[in-house]
mmCIF file of C-alpha atoms in Angstrom:
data_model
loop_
_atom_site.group_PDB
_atom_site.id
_atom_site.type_symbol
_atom_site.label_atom_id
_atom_site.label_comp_id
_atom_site.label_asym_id
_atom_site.label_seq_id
_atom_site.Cartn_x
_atom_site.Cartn_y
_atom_site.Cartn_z
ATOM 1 C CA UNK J 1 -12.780 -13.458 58.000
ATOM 2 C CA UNK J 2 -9.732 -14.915 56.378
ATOM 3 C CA UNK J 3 -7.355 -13.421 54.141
ATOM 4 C CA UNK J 4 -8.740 -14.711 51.094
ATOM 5 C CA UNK J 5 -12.085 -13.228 51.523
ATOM 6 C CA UNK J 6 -10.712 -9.647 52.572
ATOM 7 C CA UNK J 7 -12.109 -7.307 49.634
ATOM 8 C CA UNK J 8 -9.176 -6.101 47.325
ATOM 9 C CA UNK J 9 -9.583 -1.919 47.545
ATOM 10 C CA UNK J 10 -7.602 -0.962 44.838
ATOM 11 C CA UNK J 11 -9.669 -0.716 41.402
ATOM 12 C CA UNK J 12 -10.048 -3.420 38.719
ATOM 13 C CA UNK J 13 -7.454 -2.814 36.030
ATOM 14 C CA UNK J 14 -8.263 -2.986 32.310
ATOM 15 C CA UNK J 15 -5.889 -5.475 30.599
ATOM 16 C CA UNK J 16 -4.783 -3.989 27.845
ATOM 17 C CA UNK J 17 -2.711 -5.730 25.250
ATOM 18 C CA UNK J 18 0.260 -4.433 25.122
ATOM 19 C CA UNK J 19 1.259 -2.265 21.120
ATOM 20 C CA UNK J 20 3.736 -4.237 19.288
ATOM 21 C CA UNK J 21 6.019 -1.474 19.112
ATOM 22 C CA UNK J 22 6.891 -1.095 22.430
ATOM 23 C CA UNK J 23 9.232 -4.302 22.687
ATOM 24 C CA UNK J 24 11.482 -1.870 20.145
ATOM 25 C CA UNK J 25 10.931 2.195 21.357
ATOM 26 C CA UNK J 26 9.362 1.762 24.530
ATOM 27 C CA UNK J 27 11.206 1.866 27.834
ATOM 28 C CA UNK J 28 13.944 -0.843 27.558
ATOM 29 C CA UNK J 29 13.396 -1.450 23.971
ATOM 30 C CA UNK J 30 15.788 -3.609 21.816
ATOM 31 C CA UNK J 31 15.504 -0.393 19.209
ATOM 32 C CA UNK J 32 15.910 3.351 19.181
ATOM 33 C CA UNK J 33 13.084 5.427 17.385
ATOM 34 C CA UNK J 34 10.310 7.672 18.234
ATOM 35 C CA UNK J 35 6.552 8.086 18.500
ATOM 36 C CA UNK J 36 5.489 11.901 17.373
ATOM 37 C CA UNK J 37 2.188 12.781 19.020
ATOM 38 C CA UNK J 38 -0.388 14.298 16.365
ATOM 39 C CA UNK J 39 -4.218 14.652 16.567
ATOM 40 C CA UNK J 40 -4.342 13.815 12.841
ATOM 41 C CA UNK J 41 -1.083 12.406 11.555
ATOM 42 C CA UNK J 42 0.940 10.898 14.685
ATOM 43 C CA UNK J 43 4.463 8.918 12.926
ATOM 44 C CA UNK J 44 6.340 5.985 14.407
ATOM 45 C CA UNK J 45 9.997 5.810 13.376
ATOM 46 C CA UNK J 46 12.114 2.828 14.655
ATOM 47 C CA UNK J 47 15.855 2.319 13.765
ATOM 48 C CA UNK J 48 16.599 -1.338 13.070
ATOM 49 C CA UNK J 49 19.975 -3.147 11.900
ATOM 50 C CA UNK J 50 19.959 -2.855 7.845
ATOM 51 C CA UNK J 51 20.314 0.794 6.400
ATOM 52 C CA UNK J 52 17.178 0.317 4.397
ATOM 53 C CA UNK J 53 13.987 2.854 5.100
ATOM 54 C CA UNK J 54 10.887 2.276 4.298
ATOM 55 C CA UNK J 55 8.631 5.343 4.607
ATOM 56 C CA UNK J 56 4.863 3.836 4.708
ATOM 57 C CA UNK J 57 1.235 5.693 4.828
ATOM 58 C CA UNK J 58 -2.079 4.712 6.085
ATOM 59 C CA UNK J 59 -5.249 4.358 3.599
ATOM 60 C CA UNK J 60 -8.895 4.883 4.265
ATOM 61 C CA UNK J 61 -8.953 1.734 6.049
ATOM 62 C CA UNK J 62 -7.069 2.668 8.639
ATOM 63 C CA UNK J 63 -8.905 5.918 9.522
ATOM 64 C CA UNK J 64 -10.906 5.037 12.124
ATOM 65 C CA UNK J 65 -9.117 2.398 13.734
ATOM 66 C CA UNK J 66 -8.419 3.882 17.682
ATOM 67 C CA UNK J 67 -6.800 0.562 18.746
ATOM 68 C CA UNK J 68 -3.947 1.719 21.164
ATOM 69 C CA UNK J 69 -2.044 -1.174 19.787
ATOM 70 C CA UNK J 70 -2.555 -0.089 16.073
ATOM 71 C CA UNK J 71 0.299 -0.502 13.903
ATOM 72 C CA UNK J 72 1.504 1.868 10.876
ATOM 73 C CA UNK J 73 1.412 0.286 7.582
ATOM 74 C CA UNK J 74 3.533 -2.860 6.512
ATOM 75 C CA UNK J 75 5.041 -2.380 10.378
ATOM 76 C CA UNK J 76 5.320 -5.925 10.902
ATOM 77 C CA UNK J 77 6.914 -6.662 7.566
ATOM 78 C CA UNK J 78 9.998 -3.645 8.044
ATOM 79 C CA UNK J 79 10.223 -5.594 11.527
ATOM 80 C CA UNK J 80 10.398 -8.939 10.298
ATOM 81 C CA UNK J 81 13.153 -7.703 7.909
ATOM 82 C CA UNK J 82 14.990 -5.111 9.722
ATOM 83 C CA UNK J 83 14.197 -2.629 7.503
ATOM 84 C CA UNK J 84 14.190 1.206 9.706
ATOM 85 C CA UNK J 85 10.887 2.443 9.422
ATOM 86 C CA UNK J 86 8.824 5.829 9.481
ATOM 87 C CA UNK J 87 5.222 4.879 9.390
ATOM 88 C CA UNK J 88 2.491 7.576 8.869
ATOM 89 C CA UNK J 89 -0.798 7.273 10.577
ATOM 90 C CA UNK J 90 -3.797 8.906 9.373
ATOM 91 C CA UNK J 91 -6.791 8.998 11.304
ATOM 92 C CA UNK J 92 -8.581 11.514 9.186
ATOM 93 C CA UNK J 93 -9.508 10.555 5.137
ATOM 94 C CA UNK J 94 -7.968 14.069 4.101
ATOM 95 C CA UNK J 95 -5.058 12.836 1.370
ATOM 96 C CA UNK J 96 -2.722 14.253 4.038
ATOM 97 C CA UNK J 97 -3.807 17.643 2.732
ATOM 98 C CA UNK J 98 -3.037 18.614 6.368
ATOM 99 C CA UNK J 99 -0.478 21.652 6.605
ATOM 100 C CA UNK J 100 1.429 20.693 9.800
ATOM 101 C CA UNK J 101 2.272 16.925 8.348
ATOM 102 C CA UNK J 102 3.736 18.553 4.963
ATOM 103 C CA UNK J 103 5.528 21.126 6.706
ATOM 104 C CA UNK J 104 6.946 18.663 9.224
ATOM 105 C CA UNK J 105 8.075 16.792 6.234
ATOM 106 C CA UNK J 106 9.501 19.165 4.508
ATOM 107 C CA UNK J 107 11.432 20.225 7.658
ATOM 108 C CA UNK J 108 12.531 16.454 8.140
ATOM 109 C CA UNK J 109 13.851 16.366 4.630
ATOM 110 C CA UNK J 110 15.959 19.814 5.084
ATOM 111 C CA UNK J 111 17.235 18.077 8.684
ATOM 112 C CA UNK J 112 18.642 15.571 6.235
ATOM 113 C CA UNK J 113 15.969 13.004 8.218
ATOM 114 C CA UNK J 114 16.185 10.538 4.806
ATOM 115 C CA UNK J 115 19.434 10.562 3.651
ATOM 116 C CA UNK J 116 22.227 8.443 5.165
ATOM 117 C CA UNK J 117 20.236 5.226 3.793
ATOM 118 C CA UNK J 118 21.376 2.810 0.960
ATOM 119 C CA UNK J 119 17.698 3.080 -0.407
ATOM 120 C CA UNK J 120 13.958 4.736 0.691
ATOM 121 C CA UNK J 121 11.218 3.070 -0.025
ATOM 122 C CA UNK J 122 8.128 4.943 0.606
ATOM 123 C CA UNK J 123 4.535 2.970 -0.219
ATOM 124 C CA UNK J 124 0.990 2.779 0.797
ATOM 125 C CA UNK J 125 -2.320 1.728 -1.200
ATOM 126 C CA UNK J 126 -4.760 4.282 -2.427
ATOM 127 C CA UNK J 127 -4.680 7.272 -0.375
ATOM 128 C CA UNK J 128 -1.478 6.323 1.334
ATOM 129 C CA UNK J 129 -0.446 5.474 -2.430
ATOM 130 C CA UNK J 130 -0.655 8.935 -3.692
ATOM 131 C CA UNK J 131 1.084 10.208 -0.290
ATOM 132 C CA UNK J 132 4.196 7.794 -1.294
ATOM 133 C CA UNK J 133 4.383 9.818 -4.395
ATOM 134 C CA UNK J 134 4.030 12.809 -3.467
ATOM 135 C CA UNK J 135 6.522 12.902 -0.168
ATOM 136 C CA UNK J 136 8.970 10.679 -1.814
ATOM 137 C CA UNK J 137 10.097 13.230 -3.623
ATOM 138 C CA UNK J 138 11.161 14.902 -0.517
ATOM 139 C CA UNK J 139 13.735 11.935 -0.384
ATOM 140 C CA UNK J 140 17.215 11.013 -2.203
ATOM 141 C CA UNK J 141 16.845 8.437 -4.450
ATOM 142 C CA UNK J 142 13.369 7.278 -3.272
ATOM 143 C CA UNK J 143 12.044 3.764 -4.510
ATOM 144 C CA UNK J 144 7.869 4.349 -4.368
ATOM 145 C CA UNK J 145 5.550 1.386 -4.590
ATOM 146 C CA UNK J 146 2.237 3.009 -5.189
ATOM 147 C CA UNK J 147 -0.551 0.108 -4.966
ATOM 148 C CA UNK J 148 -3.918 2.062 -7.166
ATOM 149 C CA UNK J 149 -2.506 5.610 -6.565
ATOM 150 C CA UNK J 150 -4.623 8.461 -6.826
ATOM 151 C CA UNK J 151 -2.680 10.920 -8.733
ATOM 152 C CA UNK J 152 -4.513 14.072 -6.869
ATOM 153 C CA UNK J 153 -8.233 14.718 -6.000
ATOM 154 C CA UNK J 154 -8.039 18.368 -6.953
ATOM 155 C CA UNK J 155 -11.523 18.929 -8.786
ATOM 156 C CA UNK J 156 -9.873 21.473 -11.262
ATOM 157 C CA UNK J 157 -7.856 19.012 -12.272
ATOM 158 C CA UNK J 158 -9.534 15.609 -12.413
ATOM 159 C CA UNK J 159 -12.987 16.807 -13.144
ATOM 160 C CA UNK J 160 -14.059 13.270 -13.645
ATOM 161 C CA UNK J 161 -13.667 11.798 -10.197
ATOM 162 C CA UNK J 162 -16.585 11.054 -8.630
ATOM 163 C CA UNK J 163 -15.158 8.999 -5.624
ATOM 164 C CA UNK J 164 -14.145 10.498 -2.178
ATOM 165 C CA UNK J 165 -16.203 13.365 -1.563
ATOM 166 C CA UNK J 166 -13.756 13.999 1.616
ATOM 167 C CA UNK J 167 -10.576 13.927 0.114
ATOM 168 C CA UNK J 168 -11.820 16.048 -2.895
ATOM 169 C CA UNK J 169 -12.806 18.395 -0.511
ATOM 170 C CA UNK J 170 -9.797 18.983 1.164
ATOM 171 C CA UNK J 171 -7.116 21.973 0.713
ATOM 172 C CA UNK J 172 -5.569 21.265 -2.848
ATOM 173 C CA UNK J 173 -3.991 24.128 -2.689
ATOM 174 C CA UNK J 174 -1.438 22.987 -0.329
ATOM 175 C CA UNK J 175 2.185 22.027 -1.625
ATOM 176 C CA UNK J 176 2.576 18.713 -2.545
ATOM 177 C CA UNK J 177 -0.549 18.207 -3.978
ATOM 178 C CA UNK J 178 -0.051 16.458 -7.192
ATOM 179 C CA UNK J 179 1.498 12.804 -7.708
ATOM 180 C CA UNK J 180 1.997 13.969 -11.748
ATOM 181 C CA UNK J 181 4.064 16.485 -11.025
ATOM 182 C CA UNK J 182 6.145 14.094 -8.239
ATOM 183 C CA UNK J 183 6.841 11.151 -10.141
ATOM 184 C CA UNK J 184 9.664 12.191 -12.267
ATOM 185 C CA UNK J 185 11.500 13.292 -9.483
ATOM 186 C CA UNK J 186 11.956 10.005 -7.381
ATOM 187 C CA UNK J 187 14.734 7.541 -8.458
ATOM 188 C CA UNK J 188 11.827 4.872 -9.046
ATOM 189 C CA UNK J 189 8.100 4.634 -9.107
ATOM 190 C CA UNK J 190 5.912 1.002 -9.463
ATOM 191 C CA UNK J 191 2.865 1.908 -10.110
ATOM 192 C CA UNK J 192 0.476 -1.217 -9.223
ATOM 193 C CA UNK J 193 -3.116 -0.715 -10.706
ATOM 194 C CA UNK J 194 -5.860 -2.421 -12.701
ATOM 195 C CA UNK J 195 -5.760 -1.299 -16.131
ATOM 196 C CA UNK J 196 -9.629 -2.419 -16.409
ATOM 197 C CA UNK J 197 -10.795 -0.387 -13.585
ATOM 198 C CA UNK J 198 -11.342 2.870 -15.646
ATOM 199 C CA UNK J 199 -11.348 5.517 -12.578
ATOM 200 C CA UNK J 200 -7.498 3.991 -11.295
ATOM 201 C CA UNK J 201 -6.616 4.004 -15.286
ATOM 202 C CA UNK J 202 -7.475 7.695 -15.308
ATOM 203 C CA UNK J 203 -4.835 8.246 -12.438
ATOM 204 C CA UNK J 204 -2.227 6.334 -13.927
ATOM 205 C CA UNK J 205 -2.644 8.144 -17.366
ATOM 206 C CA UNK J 206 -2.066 11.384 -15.792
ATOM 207 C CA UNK J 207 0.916 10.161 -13.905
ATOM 208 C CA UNK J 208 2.442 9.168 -17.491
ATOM 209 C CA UNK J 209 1.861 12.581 -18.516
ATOM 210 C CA UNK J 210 3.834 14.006 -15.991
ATOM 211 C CA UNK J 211 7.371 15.415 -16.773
ATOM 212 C CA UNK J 212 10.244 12.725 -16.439
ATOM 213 C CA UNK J 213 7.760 10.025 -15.500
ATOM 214 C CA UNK J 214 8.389 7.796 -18.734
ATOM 215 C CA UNK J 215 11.975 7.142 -17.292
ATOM 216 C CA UNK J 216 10.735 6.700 -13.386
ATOM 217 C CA UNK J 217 8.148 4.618 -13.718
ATOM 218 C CA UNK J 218 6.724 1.165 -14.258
ATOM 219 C CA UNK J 219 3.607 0.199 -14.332
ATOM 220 C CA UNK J 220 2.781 -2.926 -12.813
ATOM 221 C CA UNK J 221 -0.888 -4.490 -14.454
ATOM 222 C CA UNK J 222 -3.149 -6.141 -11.715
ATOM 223 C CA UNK J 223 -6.025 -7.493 -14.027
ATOM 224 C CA UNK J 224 -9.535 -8.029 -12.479
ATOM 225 C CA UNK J 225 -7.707 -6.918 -9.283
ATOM 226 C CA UNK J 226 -9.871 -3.883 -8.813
ATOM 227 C CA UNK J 227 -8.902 -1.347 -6.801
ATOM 228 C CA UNK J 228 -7.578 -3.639 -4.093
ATOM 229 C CA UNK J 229 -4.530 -4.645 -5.808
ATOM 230 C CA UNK J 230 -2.397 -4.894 -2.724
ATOM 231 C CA UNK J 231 -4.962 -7.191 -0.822
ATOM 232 C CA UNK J 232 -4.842 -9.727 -4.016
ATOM 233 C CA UNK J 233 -1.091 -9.734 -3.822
ATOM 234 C CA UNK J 234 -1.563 -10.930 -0.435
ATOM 235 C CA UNK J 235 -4.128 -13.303 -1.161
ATOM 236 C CA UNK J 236 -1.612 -15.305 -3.975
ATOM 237 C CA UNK J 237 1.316 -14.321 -2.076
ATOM 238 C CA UNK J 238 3.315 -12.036 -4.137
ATOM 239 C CA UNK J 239 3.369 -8.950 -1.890
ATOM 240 C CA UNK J 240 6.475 -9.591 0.468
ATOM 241 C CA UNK J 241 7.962 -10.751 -1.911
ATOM 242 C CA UNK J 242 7.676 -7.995 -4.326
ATOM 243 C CA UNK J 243 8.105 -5.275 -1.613
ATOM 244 C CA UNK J 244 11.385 -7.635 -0.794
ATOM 245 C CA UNK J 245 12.573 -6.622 -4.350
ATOM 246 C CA UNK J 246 12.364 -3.214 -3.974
ATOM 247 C CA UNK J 247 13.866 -2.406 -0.619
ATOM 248 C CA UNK J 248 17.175 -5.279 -1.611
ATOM 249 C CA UNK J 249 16.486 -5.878 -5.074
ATOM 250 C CA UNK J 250 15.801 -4.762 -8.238
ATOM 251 C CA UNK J 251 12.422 -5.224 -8.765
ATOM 252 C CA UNK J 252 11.259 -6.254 -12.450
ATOM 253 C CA UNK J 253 8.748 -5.575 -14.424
ATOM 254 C CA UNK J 254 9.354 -9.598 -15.458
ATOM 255 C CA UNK J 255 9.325 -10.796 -11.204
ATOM 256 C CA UNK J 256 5.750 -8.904 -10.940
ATOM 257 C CA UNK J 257 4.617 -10.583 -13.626
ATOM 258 C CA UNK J 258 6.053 -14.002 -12.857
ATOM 259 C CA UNK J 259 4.576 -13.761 -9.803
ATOM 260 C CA UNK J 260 1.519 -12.437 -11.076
ATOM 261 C CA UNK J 261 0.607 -16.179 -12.278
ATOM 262 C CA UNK J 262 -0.459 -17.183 -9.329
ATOM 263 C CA UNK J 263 -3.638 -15.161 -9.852
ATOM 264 C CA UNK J 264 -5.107 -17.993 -12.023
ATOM 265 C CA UNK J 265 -5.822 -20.046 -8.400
ATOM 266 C CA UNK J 266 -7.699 -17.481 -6.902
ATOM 267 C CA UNK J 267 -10.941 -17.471 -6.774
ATOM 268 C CA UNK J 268 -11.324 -14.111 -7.071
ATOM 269 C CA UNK J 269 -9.663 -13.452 -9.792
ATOM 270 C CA UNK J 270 -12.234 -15.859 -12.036
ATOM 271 C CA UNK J 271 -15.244 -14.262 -10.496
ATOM 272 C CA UNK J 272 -13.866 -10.678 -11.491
ATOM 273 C CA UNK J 273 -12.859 -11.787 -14.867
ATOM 274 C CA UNK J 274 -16.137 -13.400 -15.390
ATOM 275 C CA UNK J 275 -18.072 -10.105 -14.093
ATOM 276 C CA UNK J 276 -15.607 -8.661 -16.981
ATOM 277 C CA UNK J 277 -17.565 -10.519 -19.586
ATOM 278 C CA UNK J 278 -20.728 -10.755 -18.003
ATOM 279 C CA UNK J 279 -20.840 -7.041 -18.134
ATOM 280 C CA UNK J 280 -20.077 -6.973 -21.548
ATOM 281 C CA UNK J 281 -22.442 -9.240 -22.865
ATOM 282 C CA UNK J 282 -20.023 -12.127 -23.881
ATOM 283 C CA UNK J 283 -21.230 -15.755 -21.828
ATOM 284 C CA UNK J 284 -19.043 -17.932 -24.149
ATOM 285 C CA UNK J 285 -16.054 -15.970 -22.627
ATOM 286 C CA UNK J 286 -17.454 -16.284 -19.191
ATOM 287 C CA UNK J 287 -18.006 -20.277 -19.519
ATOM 288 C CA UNK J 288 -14.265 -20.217 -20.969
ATOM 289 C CA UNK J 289 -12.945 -18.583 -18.158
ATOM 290 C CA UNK J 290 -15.025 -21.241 -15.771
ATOM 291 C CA UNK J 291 -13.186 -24.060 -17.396
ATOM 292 C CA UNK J 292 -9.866 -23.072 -17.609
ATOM 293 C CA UNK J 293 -9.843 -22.001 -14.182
ATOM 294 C CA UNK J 294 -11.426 -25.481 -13.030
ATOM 295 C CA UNK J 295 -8.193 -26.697 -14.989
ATOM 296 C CA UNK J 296 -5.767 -24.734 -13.585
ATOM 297 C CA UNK J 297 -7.139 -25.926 -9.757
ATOM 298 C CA UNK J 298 -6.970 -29.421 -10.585
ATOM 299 C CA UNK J 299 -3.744 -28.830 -12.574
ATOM 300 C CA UNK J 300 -2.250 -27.367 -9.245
ATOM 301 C CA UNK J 301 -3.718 -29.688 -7.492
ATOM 302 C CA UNK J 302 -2.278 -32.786 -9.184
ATOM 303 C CA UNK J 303 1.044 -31.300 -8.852
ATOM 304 C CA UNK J 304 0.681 -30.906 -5.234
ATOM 305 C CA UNK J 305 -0.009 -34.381 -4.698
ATOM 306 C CA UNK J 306 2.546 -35.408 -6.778
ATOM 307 C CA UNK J 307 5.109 -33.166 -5.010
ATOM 308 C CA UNK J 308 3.430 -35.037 -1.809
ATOM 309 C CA UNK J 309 4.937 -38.799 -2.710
#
């Protein structure tokens, strides 16, 4: 028998692709950091070249996601930039009600953990949205970019929330449990919502109420957006740039909205606004909005071509 056909004893090996992170805080990595082990919260902090960090938290998306190469929120974009990172994973929909996170952030804070920085920036969507809030107060001069916050899910307090029966059922108790009572404590707080989605609207008006939030924060309108204002950043390409402004910048009510033009090529921005007025009874509105958006495509696309020759 030759060599070739000799069986191979060892076992068959799983490929596994290797995580992202470990070209950075793995064993020869180009970065320092650390990975803290948790069953329900684990963080990833990595140390990069400008003296920028962003602090970032899962949302509900995330939660069940057991990919070993799984990345914390907006990973790739601190990377890209070489912003320093701490990225929160959450692989339980709890609001970070959990009592071991908060006190390790709290104890993180005390160490002096966020200070040292020109700016934090601490952000997340939804869930992760209200946890930007409500640890960046822990932080010196935190920048937050809340994408459809939550301001808390405490029943006694926001009676009239009827969505996530989890979260609502966690320990409000805990510290740190209401984004009203953060937001006028952080240097700066964009608050991106949909001011036609009535249950996010709800959120943001108790923010407002909150003391010192009229001179923190400012509130960034996502029309027909939804609750998934972040993703339709993506989709017209406004969200690195935006989250660009506020880790170097100084992001603008006036950028967001210049930006925010770009909505009127998306395709889901006309069905949402034509679901507006559907709903409501109006169909001249909703053949209006057909047309004009029908304009505005050919109108881009005539000055594509003509940027083209």
């Amino acid at each position: 028998m030759s060599a070739k056909d000799t069986p191979d004893p060892s076992p068959a090996v799983e490929q596994i692709d290797k995580p992202m992170w470990l070209d950075e805080i793995g064993p020869g990595g180009t970065a320092s950091g650390f990975l803290h082990a948790d069953p329900h919260h684990p963080m990833m902090f990595v140390k990069r070249r400008r003296p920028i960090l962003m602090v970032t938290f899962d949302n509900l998306s995330n939660v069940n996601d057991r990919d070993p190469a799984r990345l914390p929120w907006a990973y790739k974009f601190a990377r890209d930039n070489q912003l320093c990172h701490l990225g929160v994973y959450a692989n339980l929909a709890n609001w970070y009600r959990d009592a071991t996170l908060i006190e390790k952030m709290q104890a993180m804070a005390k160490d002096g953990f966020f200070e040292g920085y020109d700016r934090c920036v601490f952000s997340g969507s939804s869930m992760g949205a209200f946890a930007s809030l409500v640890f960046g107060q822990l932080a010196p001069n935190a920048h937050v970019m809340a994408f459809n916050p939550q301001s808390t899910l405490d029943e006694a307090k926001v009676p009239w929330e009827e969505r996530y029966l989890t979260g609502r059922r966690q320990d409000w108790t805990l510290p740190l449990g209401d984004a009203a009572d953060a937001i006028g404590r952080v240097e700066r707080a964009f608050v991106f919502y949909d001011p036609y989605f009535e249950p996010d609207q709800n959120h943001v008006d108790r923010l407002l109420a909150g003391k010192g939030a009229g001179k923190t924060t400012t509130l960034m309108k996502c029309w027909y957006s939804s609750h998934k204002s972040a993703v339709f950043l993506r989709k017209i390409g406004a969200l690195k740039p935006l989250m660009m402004e506020a880790a170097l910048g100084d992001l603008t009510a006036h950028q967001f909205y210049q930006m925010y033009r770009d909505r009127r090529r998306l395709p889901w921005y006309r069905g949402s606004l034509s679901h507006y007025f559907e709903e409501r009874d109006r169909p001249e509105m909703v053949a209006r909005a057909k047309t004009a958006f029908r304009r505005a495509q050919r109108k881009m696309a005539k000055t594509t071509i003509d940027r083209s020759l």
